[in-house]
Coordinates of N, CA and C in Angstrom, one line a residue:
I1 N 1.9 4.4 -7.9 CA 1.1 5.5 -7.4 C -0.3 5.3 -8.0
V2 N -0.5 5.0 -9.3 CA -1.8 4.8 -9.9 C -2.5 3.6 -9.2
S3 N -1.8 2.5 -9.0 CA -2.4 1.4 -8.3 C -2.9 1.7 -6.9
L4 N -2.1 2.4 -6.2 CA -2.5 2.8 -4.8 C -3.7 3.7 -4.9
A5 N -3.7 4.7 -5.8 CA -4.9 5.5 -5.9 C -6.2 4.7 -6.3
K6 N -6.0 3.7 -7.1 CA -7.2 2.9 -7.5 C -7.7 2.1 -6.2
F7 N -6.8 1.6 -5.4 CA -7.2 0.9 -4.2 C -7.9 1.9 -3.2
M8 N -7.4 3.1 -3.1 CA -8.1 4.1 -2.2 C -9.5 4.5 -2.7
L9 N -9.6 4.6 -4.0 CA -10.9 5.0 -4.6 C -11.9 3.8 -4.4
S10 N -11.4 2.6 -4.6 CA -12.3 1.4 -4.4 C -12.7 1.3 -3.0
A11 N -11.8 1.5 -2.1 CA -12.2 1.5 -0.6 C -13.2 2.6 -0.3
G12 N -13.0 3.8 -0.8 CA -13.9 4.9 -0.6 C -15.3 4.6 -1.2
A13 N -15.3 4.1 -2.4 CA -16.6 3.8 -3.0 C -17.4 2.7 -2.2
L14 N -16.6 1.7 -1.8 CA -17.3 0.6 -1.0 C -17.8 1.2 0.4
C15 N -17.0 2.0 1.0 CA -17.4 2.6 2.3 C -18.7 3.4 2.1
H16 N -18.7 4.2 1.0 CA -19.9 5.0 0.7 C -21.2 4.1 0.6
W17 N -21.1 3.0 -0.2 CA -22.3 2.2 -0.4 C -22.7 1.5 0.9
M18 N -21.7 1.1 1.7 CA -22.0 0.4 2.9 C -22.6 1.4 3.9
A19 N -22.2 2.7 3.8 CA -22.7 3.7 4.7 C -24.2 4.0 4.3
C20 N -24.4 4.0 3.0 CA -25.8 4.2 2.5 C -26.7 3.1 3.0
L21 N -26.2 1.9 2.9 CA -27.0 0.7 3.3 C -27.3 0.8 4.8
W22 N -26.2 1.0 5.6 CA -26.4 1.1 7.0 C -27.2 2.2 7.5
G23 N -27.0 3.4 6.9 CA -27.8 4.6 7.2 C -29.3 4.4 6.8
G24 N -29.5 3.8 5.6 CA -30.9 3.6 5.2 C -31.6 2.6 6.1
L25 N -30.9 1.7 6.6 CA -31.5 0.7 7.5 C -32.0 1.4 8.8
A26 N -31.2 2.4 9.3 CA -31.6 3.1 10.5 C -32.8 4.0 10.3
M27 N -32.9 4.6 9.1 CA -33.9 5.6 8.8 C -35.2 4.9 8.3
H28 N -35.1 3.8 7.7 CA -36.3 3.2 7.1 C -36.5 1.7 7.5
G29 N -35.8 1.3 8.6 CA -35.8 -0.1 9.0 C -37.1 -0.4 9.7
C30 N -37.7 0.5 10.4 CA -38.9 0.3 11.1 C -40.1 0.3 10.2
V31 N -40.8 -0.8 10.1 CA -41.9 -0.9 9.2 C -43.2 -0.5 9.9
D32 N -43.3 -0.9 11.1 CA -44.5 -0.6 11.9 C -44.3 0.6 12.8
A33 N -44.9 1.7 12.5 CA -44.6 2.9 13.2 C -45.3 3.0 14.6
D34 N -46.3 2.0 14.8 CA -47.0 2.0 16.1 C -46.3 1.4 17.2
T35 N -45.3 0.6 16.9 CA -44.5 -0.1 17.9 C -43.2 0.6 18.1
D36 N -42.7 0.4 19.3 CA -41.4 1.0 19.6 C -40.3 0.2 18.9
C37 N -39.6 0.9 18.0 CA -38.6 0.2 17.2 C -37.2 0.8 17.5
I38 N -36.3 -0.1 17.9 CA -35.0 0.3 18.3 C -34.0 -0.1 17.2
T39 N -33.3 0.9 16.7 CA -32.3 0.7 15.7 C -31.0 1.0 16.2
W40 N -29.9 0.8 15.4 CA -28.6 1.1 15.9 C -28.5 2.6 16.2
L41 N -29.2 3.4 15.4 CA -29.1 4.9 15.6 C -29.8 5.3 16.9
S42 N -31.0 4.8 17.1 CA -31.6 5.2 18.4 C -30.9 4.7 19.6
A43 N -30.2 3.5 19.5 CA -29.4 3.0 20.6 C -28.2 3.8 20.8
L44 N -27.6 4.3 19.7 CA -26.4 5.2 19.8 C -26.8 6.5 20.5
Q45 N -28.0 7.0 20.1 CA -28.4 8.3 20.7 C -28.7 8.1 22.2
A46 N -29.3 7.0 22.5 CA -29.6 6.8 24.0 C -28.3 6.6 24.8
A47 N -27.3 6.0 24.1 CA -26.1 5.7 24.9 C -25.2 7.0 25.0
K48 N -25.1 7.7 23.9 CA -24.2 8.9 23.9 C -24.9 10.2 24.2
Q49 N -26.2 10.2 24.1 CA -26.9 11.5 24.4 C -26.5 12.5 23.3
G50 N -26.3 13.8 23.7 CA -25.9 14.8 22.8 C -27.1 15.5 22.2
P51 N -26.8 16.5 21.4 CA -27.9 17.2 20.7 C -28.7 16.3 19.8
P52 N -30.1 16.5 19.8 CA -30.9 15.6 19.0 C -30.6 15.8 17.5
Q53 N -30.2 17.0 17.1 CA -30.0 17.2 15.6 C -28.8 16.4 15.1
T54 N -28.0 15.9 16.0 CA -26.8 15.1 15.6 C -27.3 13.8 15.0
Y55 N -28.4 13.4 15.3 CA -28.9 12.1 14.9 C -30.1 12.2 13.9
Q56 N -30.4 13.4 13.5 CA -31.5 13.7 12.6 C -31.0 14.2 11.2
G57 N -31.8 13.9 10.2 CA -31.4 14.4 8.9 C -30.5 13.4 8.1
P58 N -30.7 13.3 6.8 CA -30.0 12.3 6.0 C -28.4 12.5 6.1
F59 N -28.0 13.8 6.1 CA -26.5 14.0 6.1 C -25.9 13.6 7.4
Q60 N -26.6 13.9 8.5 CA -26.1 13.5 9.8 C -26.0 12.0 9.9
V61 N -27.1 11.3 9.5 CA -27.1 9.9 9.6 C -26.1 9.2 8.7
Y62 N -25.9 9.8 7.5 CA -24.9 9.3 6.6 C -23.5 9.5 7.2
S63 N -23.2 10.6 7.8 CA -21.9 10.8 8.4 C -21.6 9.8 9.5
I64 N -22.6 9.5 10.3 CA -22.4 8.5 11.3 C -22.2 7.1 10.7
A65 N -23.0 6.8 9.7 CA -22.9 5.5 9.0 C -21.5 5.4 8.3
L66 N -21.1 6.5 7.7 CA -19.8 6.4 7.0 C -18.6 6.2 8.0
Y67 N -18.8 6.8 9.2 CA -17.8 6.6 10.3 C -17.8 5.1 10.6
W68 N -19.0 4.5 10.8 CA -19.0 3.1 11.1 C -18.4 2.2 10.0
A69 N -18.6 2.6 8.7 CA -18.0 1.8 7.6 C -16.5 1.9 7.6
V70 N -16.0 3.1 7.9 CA -14.5 3.2 7.9 C -13.9 2.5 9.0
V71 N -14.4 2.5 10.2 CA -13.8 1.8 11.3 C -14.0 0.3 11.2
T72 N -15.0 -0.1 10.4 CA -15.2 -1.5 10.1 C -14.2 -2.0 9.1
L73 N -14.0 -1.1 8.1 CA -13.0 -1.5 7.0 C -11.6 -1.6 7.6
T74 N -11.2 -0.7 8.4 CA -9.9 -0.7 9.0 C -9.8 -1.7 10.2
T75 N -10.8 -2.4 10.5 CA -10.8 -3.4 11.6 C -10.6 -2.7 12.9
V76 N -10.8 -1.4 13.1 CA -10.7 -0.8 14.4 C -11.8 -1.2 15.3
G77 N -13.0 -1.0 14.8 CA -14.2 -1.4 15.5 C -14.3 -1.0 17.0
Y78 N -14.6 0.3 17.2 CA -14.7 0.9 18.5 C -15.8 0.3 19.3
G79 N -16.9 -0.2 18.7 CA -17.9 -0.9 19.4 C -19.0 0.1 19.9
D80 N -19.0 1.3 19.5 CA -20.0 2.3 19.9 C -21.3 2.2 19.1
I81 N -21.2 1.6 17.8 CA -22.3 1.4 17.0 C -22.5 -0.1 16.8
T82 N -23.6 -0.6 17.3 CA -23.9 -2.0 17.2 C -25.3 -2.3 16.7
P83 N -25.5 -3.4 16.0 CA -26.8 -3.8 15.5 C -27.8 -4.1 16.7
Q84 N -29.1 -3.8 16.5 CA -30.1 -4.0 17.5 C -31.2 -4.9 17.1
S85 N -31.2 -5.3 15.9 CA -32.3 -6.2 15.4 C -31.7 -7.3 14.5
A86 N -32.5 -8.3 14.2 CA -32.0 -9.4 13.4 C -31.6 -9.0 12.0
M87 N -32.4 -8.0 11.4 CA -32.0 -7.5 10.1 C -30.7 -6.8 10.2
E88 N -30.5 -6.0 11.2 CA -29.3 -5.2 11.4 C -28.1 -6.1 11.6
Y89 N -28.3 -7.2 12.3 CA -27.2 -8.2 12.5 C -26.8 -8.9 11.1
C90 N -27.8 -9.2 10.3 CA -27.5 -9.8 9.0 C -26.8 -8.8 8.1
V91 N -27.3 -7.6 8.1 CA -26.6 -6.5 7.2 C -25.2 -6.3 7.8
S92 N -25.0 -6.2 9.1 CA -23.7 -5.9 9.7 C -22.7 -7.0 9.4
T93 N -23.2 -8.3 9.4 CA -22.3 -9.4 9.1 C -21.9 -9.4 7.6
F94 N -22.8 -9.0 6.7 CA -22.5 -8.9 5.3 C -21.5 -7.8 5.1
C95 N -21.8 -6.7 5.6 CA -20.9 -5.5 5.4 C -19.5 -5.8 6.0
T96 N -19.5 -6.3 7.2 CA -18.2 -6.6 7.8 C -17.3 -7.6 7.0
S97 N -18.0 -8.6 6.5 CA -17.3 -9.6 5.7 C -16.7 -9.0 4.4
L98 N -17.6 -8.2 3.8 CA -17.1 -7.6 2.5 C -16.0 -6.6 2.8
L99 N -16.2 -5.7 3.8 CA -15.1 -4.7 4.0 C -13.8 -5.3 4.5
A100 N -13.9 -6.4 5.3 CA -12.7 -7.0 5.8 C -12.0 -7.7 4.7
S101 N -12.7 -8.3 3.7 CA -12.1 -8.9 2.6 C -11.4 -7.9 1.7
L102 N -12.0 -6.8 1.5 CA -11.4 -5.7 0.7 C -10.2 -5.2 1.4
W103 N -10.2 -5.0 2.7 CA -9.1 -4.4 3.4 C -7.9 -5.4 3.4
A104 N -8.2 -6.7 3.5 CA -7.1 -7.7 3.4 C -6.5 -7.7 2.0
Y105 N -7.3 -7.5 1.0 CA -6.8 -7.5 -0.4 C -5.9 -6.2 -0.6
I106 N -6.4 -5.1 -0.1 CA -5.7 -3.8 -0.2 C -4.3 -3.9 0.5
I107 N -4.3 -4.4 1.7 CA -3.0 -4.6 2.4 C -2.0 -5.5 1.7
G108 N -2.5 -6.6 1.2 CA -1.6 -7.5 0.4 C -1.1 -6.9 -0.8
S109 N -2.0 -6.1 -1.6 CA -1.6 -5.5 -2.8 C -0.6 -4.4 -2.6
V110 N -0.8 -3.6 -1.5 CA 0.1 -2.5 -1.2 C 1.4 -3.0 -0.8
C111 N 1.5 -4.1 0.0 CA 2.7 -4.7 0.3 C 3.5 -5.2 -0.9
G112 N 2.7 -5.8 -1.8 CA 3.4 -6.2 -3.1 C 3.9 -5.1 -3.9
I113 N 3.2 -4.0 -4.0 CA 3.7 -2.9 -4.8 C 4.9 -2.2 -4.1
V114 N 4.9 -2.1 -2.8 CA 6.0 -1.5 -2.1 C 7.3 -2.4 -2.2
A115 N 7.0 -3.7 -2.2 CA 8.2 -4.6 -2.3 C 8.8 -4.6 -3.6
T116 N 8.1 -4.2 -4.7 CA 8.6 -4.3 -6.0 C 9.0 -2.9 -6.6
M117 N 8.9 -1.8 -5.7 CA 9.2 -0.5 -6.2 C 10.7 -0.3 -6.5
D118 N 11.6 -1.1 -5.8 CA 13.0 -1.1 -6.0 C 13.5 -2.5 -6.2
P119 N 13.4 -3.0 -7.5 CA 13.8 -4.4 -7.8 C 15.2 -4.7 -7.4
S120 N 16.2 -3.8 -7.6 CA 17.5 -4.1 -7.2 C 17.7 -4.3 -5.7
E121 N 17.0 -3.6 -4.9 CA 17.0 -3.7 -3.5 C 16.5 -5.1 -3.1
G122 N 15.4 -5.5 -3.7 CA 14.8 -6.8 -3.4 C 15.7 -7.9 -3.8
D123 N 16.4 -7.8 -5.0 CA 17.3 -8.8 -5.4 C 18.5 -8.9 -4.5
F124 N 19.0 -7.8 -4.0 CA 20.1 -7.8 -3.1 C 19.7 -8.5 -1.7
R125 N 18.6 -8.2 -1.2 CA 18.1 -8.8 0.0 C 17.9 -10.3 -0.1
R126 N 17.4 -10.7 -1.3 CA 17.2 -12.2 -1.5 C 18.6 -12.8 -1.6
T127 N 19.5 -12.2 -2.2 CA 20.9 -12.7 -2.3 C 21.5 -12.9 -1.0
M128 N 21.4 -11.9 -0.1 CA 21.9 -11.9 1.2 C 21.2 -13.0 2.1
D129 N 19.9 -13.2 1.9 CA 19.2 -14.2 2.6 C 19.8 -15.6 2.2
D130 N 19.9 -15.8 0.8 CA 20.5 -17.1 0.4 C 21.9 -17.3 0.9
L131 N 22.7 -16.2 0.9 CA 24.0 -16.4 1.4 C 24.1 -16.8 2.9
N132 N 23.3 -16.1 3.7 CA 23.2 -16.4 5.1 C 22.7 -17.8 5.4
E133 N 21.8 -18.2 4.6 CA 21.3 -19.6 4.7 C 22.3 -20.6 4.4
M134 N 23.1 -20.4 3.3 CA 24.1 -21.3 2.9 C 25.2 -21.3 3.9
L135 N 25.6 -20.2 4.5 CA 26.7 -20.1 5.5 C 26.3 -20.9 6.7
A136 N 25.0 -20.7 7.1 CA 24.6 -21.4 8.3 C 24.5 -22.9 8.1
E137 N 24.1 -23.3 6.9 CA 23.9 -24.7 6.6 C 25.3 -25.4 6.7
H138 N 26.3 -24.7 6.3 CA 27.7 -25.4 6.2 C 28.5 -25.0 7.5
S139 N 27.9 -24.3 8.4 CA 28.6 -23.9 9.7 C 29.9 -23.2 9.4
V140 N 29.8 -22.2 8.5 CA 31.0 -21.4 8.2 C 31.4 -20.5 9.4
P141 N 32.7 -20.4 9.8 CA 33.1 -19.6 10.9 C 32.7 -18.1 10.7
Q142 N 32.5 -17.4 11.8 CA 32.0 -16.1 11.8 C 33.0 -15.1 11.0
P143 N 34.3 -15.2 11.3 CA 35.2 -14.3 10.5 C 35.1 -14.5 9.0
L144 N 34.9 -15.8 8.5 CA 34.8 -16.0 7.1 C 33.4 -15.5 6.6
R145 N 32.4 -15.6 7.5 CA 31.1 -15.1 7.1 C 31.1 -13.6 6.9
K146 N 31.8 -12.9 7.8 CA 32.0 -11.4 7.6 C 32.6 -11.0 6.3
R147 N 33.6 -11.8 5.9 CA 34.3 -11.6 4.6 C 33.3 -11.7 3.4
F148 N 32.5 -12.8 3.5 CA 31.6 -13.0 2.4 C 30.5 -11.9 2.3
R149 N 30.0 -11.5 3.5 CA 29.0 -10.4 3.5 C 29.6 -9.1 3.1
R150 N 30.8 -8.8 3.5 CA 31.5 -7.6 3.1 C 31.7 -7.5 1.6
Y151 N 32.0 -8.7 1.0 CA 32.2 -8.7 -0.5 C 30.9 -8.3 -1.2
F152 N 29.8 -8.9 -0.8 CA 28.5 -8.6 -1.4 C 28.1 -7.2 -1.2
H153 N 28.3 -6.6 0.0 CA 27.9 -5.3 0.2 C 28.8 -4.3 -0.6
E154 N 30.1 -4.6 -0.7 CA 31.0 -3.7 -1.5 C 30.8 -3.8 -3.0
S155 N 30.3 -5.0 -3.4 CA 30.1 -5.2 -4.9 C 28.6 -4.9 -5.3
R156 N 27.9 -4.3 -4.4 CA 26.5 -4.0 -4.6 C 26.4 -3.0 -5.8
E157 N 27.1 -2.0 -5.8 CA 27.1 -0.9 -6.8 C 27.5 -1.5 -8.2
V158 N 28.5 -2.4 -8.1 CA 29.0 -3.0 -9.4 C 27.9 -3.9 -10.0
I159 N 27.2 -4.6 -9.2 CA 26.1 -5.4 -9.7 C 25.0 -4.5 -10.3
R160 N 24.7 -3.3 -9.6 CA 23.7 -2.4 -10.2 C 24.2 -1.9 -11.5
Q161 N 25.4 -1.5 -11.6 CA 26.0 -1.0 -12.9 C 25.9 -2.1 -14.0
R162 N 26.1 -3.3 -13.6 CA 26.0 -4.5 -14.5 C 24.6 -4.6 -15.1
E163 N 23.6 -4.5 -14.2 CA 22.2 -4.5 -14.6 C 21.9 -3.4 -15.5
S164 N 22.4 -2.2 -15.2 CA 22.2 -1.0 -16.1 C 22.8 -1.2 -17.5
A165 N 24.0 -1.8 -17.5 CA 24.6 -2.1 -18.8 C 23.8 -3.1 -19.6
R166 N 23.2 -4.1 -18.9 CA 22.4 -5.1 -19.6 C 21.2 -4.4 -20.3
V167 N 20.6 -3.5 -19.6 CA 19.4 -2.8 -20.1 C 19.8 -1.9 -21.3
V168 N 21.0 -1.2 -21.2 CA 21.4 -0.4 -22.3 C 21.8 -1.2 -23.5
A169 N 22.3 -2.4 -23.3 CA 22.7 -3.3 -24.4 C 21.5 -3.7 -25.2
E170 N 20.3 -3.7 -24.7 CA 19.1 -4.0 -25.4 C 18.5 -2.9 -26.3
M171 N 19.1 -1.7 -26.1 CA 18.7 -0.5 -26.9 C 19.3 -0.6 -28.3
S172 N 18.8 0.2 -29.2 CA 19.4 0.4 -30.5 C 20.6 1.2 -30.4
P173 N 21.5 1.2 -31.4 CA 22.8 2.0 -31.3 C 22.5 3.5 -31.2
Q174 N 21.4 4.0 -31.9 CA 21.1 5.4 -31.9 C 20.7 5.8 -30.4
L175 N 19.8 5.0 -29.8 CA 19.3 5.3 -28.5 C 20.5 5.2 -27.5
R176 N 21.4 4.2 -27.7 CA 22.5 4.1 -26.8 C 23.4 5.4 -26.9
G177 N 23.6 5.9 -28.1 CA 24.4 7.1 -28.3 C 23.7 8.3 -27.6
E178 N 22.4 8.4 -27.8 CA 21.7 9.6 -27.2 C 21.7 9.5 -25.6
L179 N 21.6 8.3 -25.1 CA 21.7 8.1 -23.7 C 23.1 8.5 -23.1
A180 N 24.1 8.0 -23.8 CA 25.5 8.3 -23.4 C 25.8 9.8 -23.5
H181 N 25.3 10.4 -24.5 CA 25.5 11.9 -24.7 C 24.8 12.6 -23.5
F182 N 23.6 12.2 -23.1 CA 22.9 12.9 -22.1 C 23.6 12.6 -20.7
M183 N 24.0 11.4 -20.5 CA 24.6 11.1 -19.2 C 26.0 11.8 -19.0
H184 N 26.7 12.1 -20.1 CA 28.0 12.6 -20.0 C 28.1 14.1 -20.5
K185 N 26.9 14.7 -20.6 CA 26.9 16.1 -21.2 C 27.7 17.1 -20.4
D186 N 27.7 16.9 -19.1 CA 28.4 17.9 -18.2 C 29.9 18.0 -18.5
W187 N 30.6 16.8 -18.6 CA 32.0 16.9 -18.9 C 32.3 17.1 -20.4
L188 N 31.3 16.7 -21.3 CA 31.5 17.0 -22.7 C 31.5 18.5 -23.0
S189 N 30.6 19.2 -22.2 CA 30.5 20.7 -22.4 C 31.8 21.4 -22.0
R190 N 32.7 20.7 -21.2 CA 33.9 21.4 -20.7 C 35.0 21.2 -21.7
V191 N 34.9 20.4 -22.7 CA 35.9 20.2 -23.8 C 35.4 21.0 -25.0
H192 N 36.2 22.0 -25.4 CA 35.7 22.9 -26.4 C 35.4 22.3 -27.7
Y193 N 36.2 21.3 -28.2 CA 36.0 20.7 -29.5 C 34.9 19.6 -29.4
L194 N 34.4 19.3 -28.2 CA 33.3 18.3 -28.1 C 32.0 19.0 -27.7
A195 N 32.1 20.2 -27.2 CA 30.9 20.9 -26.8 C 30.0 21.3 -27.9
Q196 N 30.5 21.3 -29.2 CA 29.7 21.7 -30.3 C 29.1 20.4 -31.0
M197 N 29.2 19.3 -30.4 CA 28.7 18.1 -31.0 C 27.2 18.1 -30.9
P198 N 26.5 17.6 -32.0 CA 25.0 17.7 -32.0 C 24.5 16.6 -31.0

């Protein structure tokens, strides 16, 4: 959970800075005020129309730029906001490359975290994959394959208990005693001469 939260915070921070860069380019990208300067913001306003106040003011421009950063990060790319000048194309290429790299890293890391959340489940699936590969390699008949698979499915809980016993064996005797007392306290409380045990 902590790792996932870190990824989300990192993505949010990067989207914020990309939105500041993209929005600042629209508001301060025109150096010469005497010439007609077309930016991604003015092109968006001309294409979509709407109330003028939607495209005026720092907060409004930041909101639109943040929307652009998020759809770029998630590779949605609706195409309604496009660069209009050489500078905007350069900045857009830089932002897209950076955001796409971060998104690929996040997806890979999240998949790795999810895959290792239940190690026993992952071990069981790998064992079944190895079993199926071995059976296919030796052309084992289907009835016999079913028996092998049924055995591993039915012994799954036994294997889990064996792993738990291995972990408990690495504890000190005192910790093993405390764990056993906690795990069996329900039935211990039903025996009157054991219920008073410390």
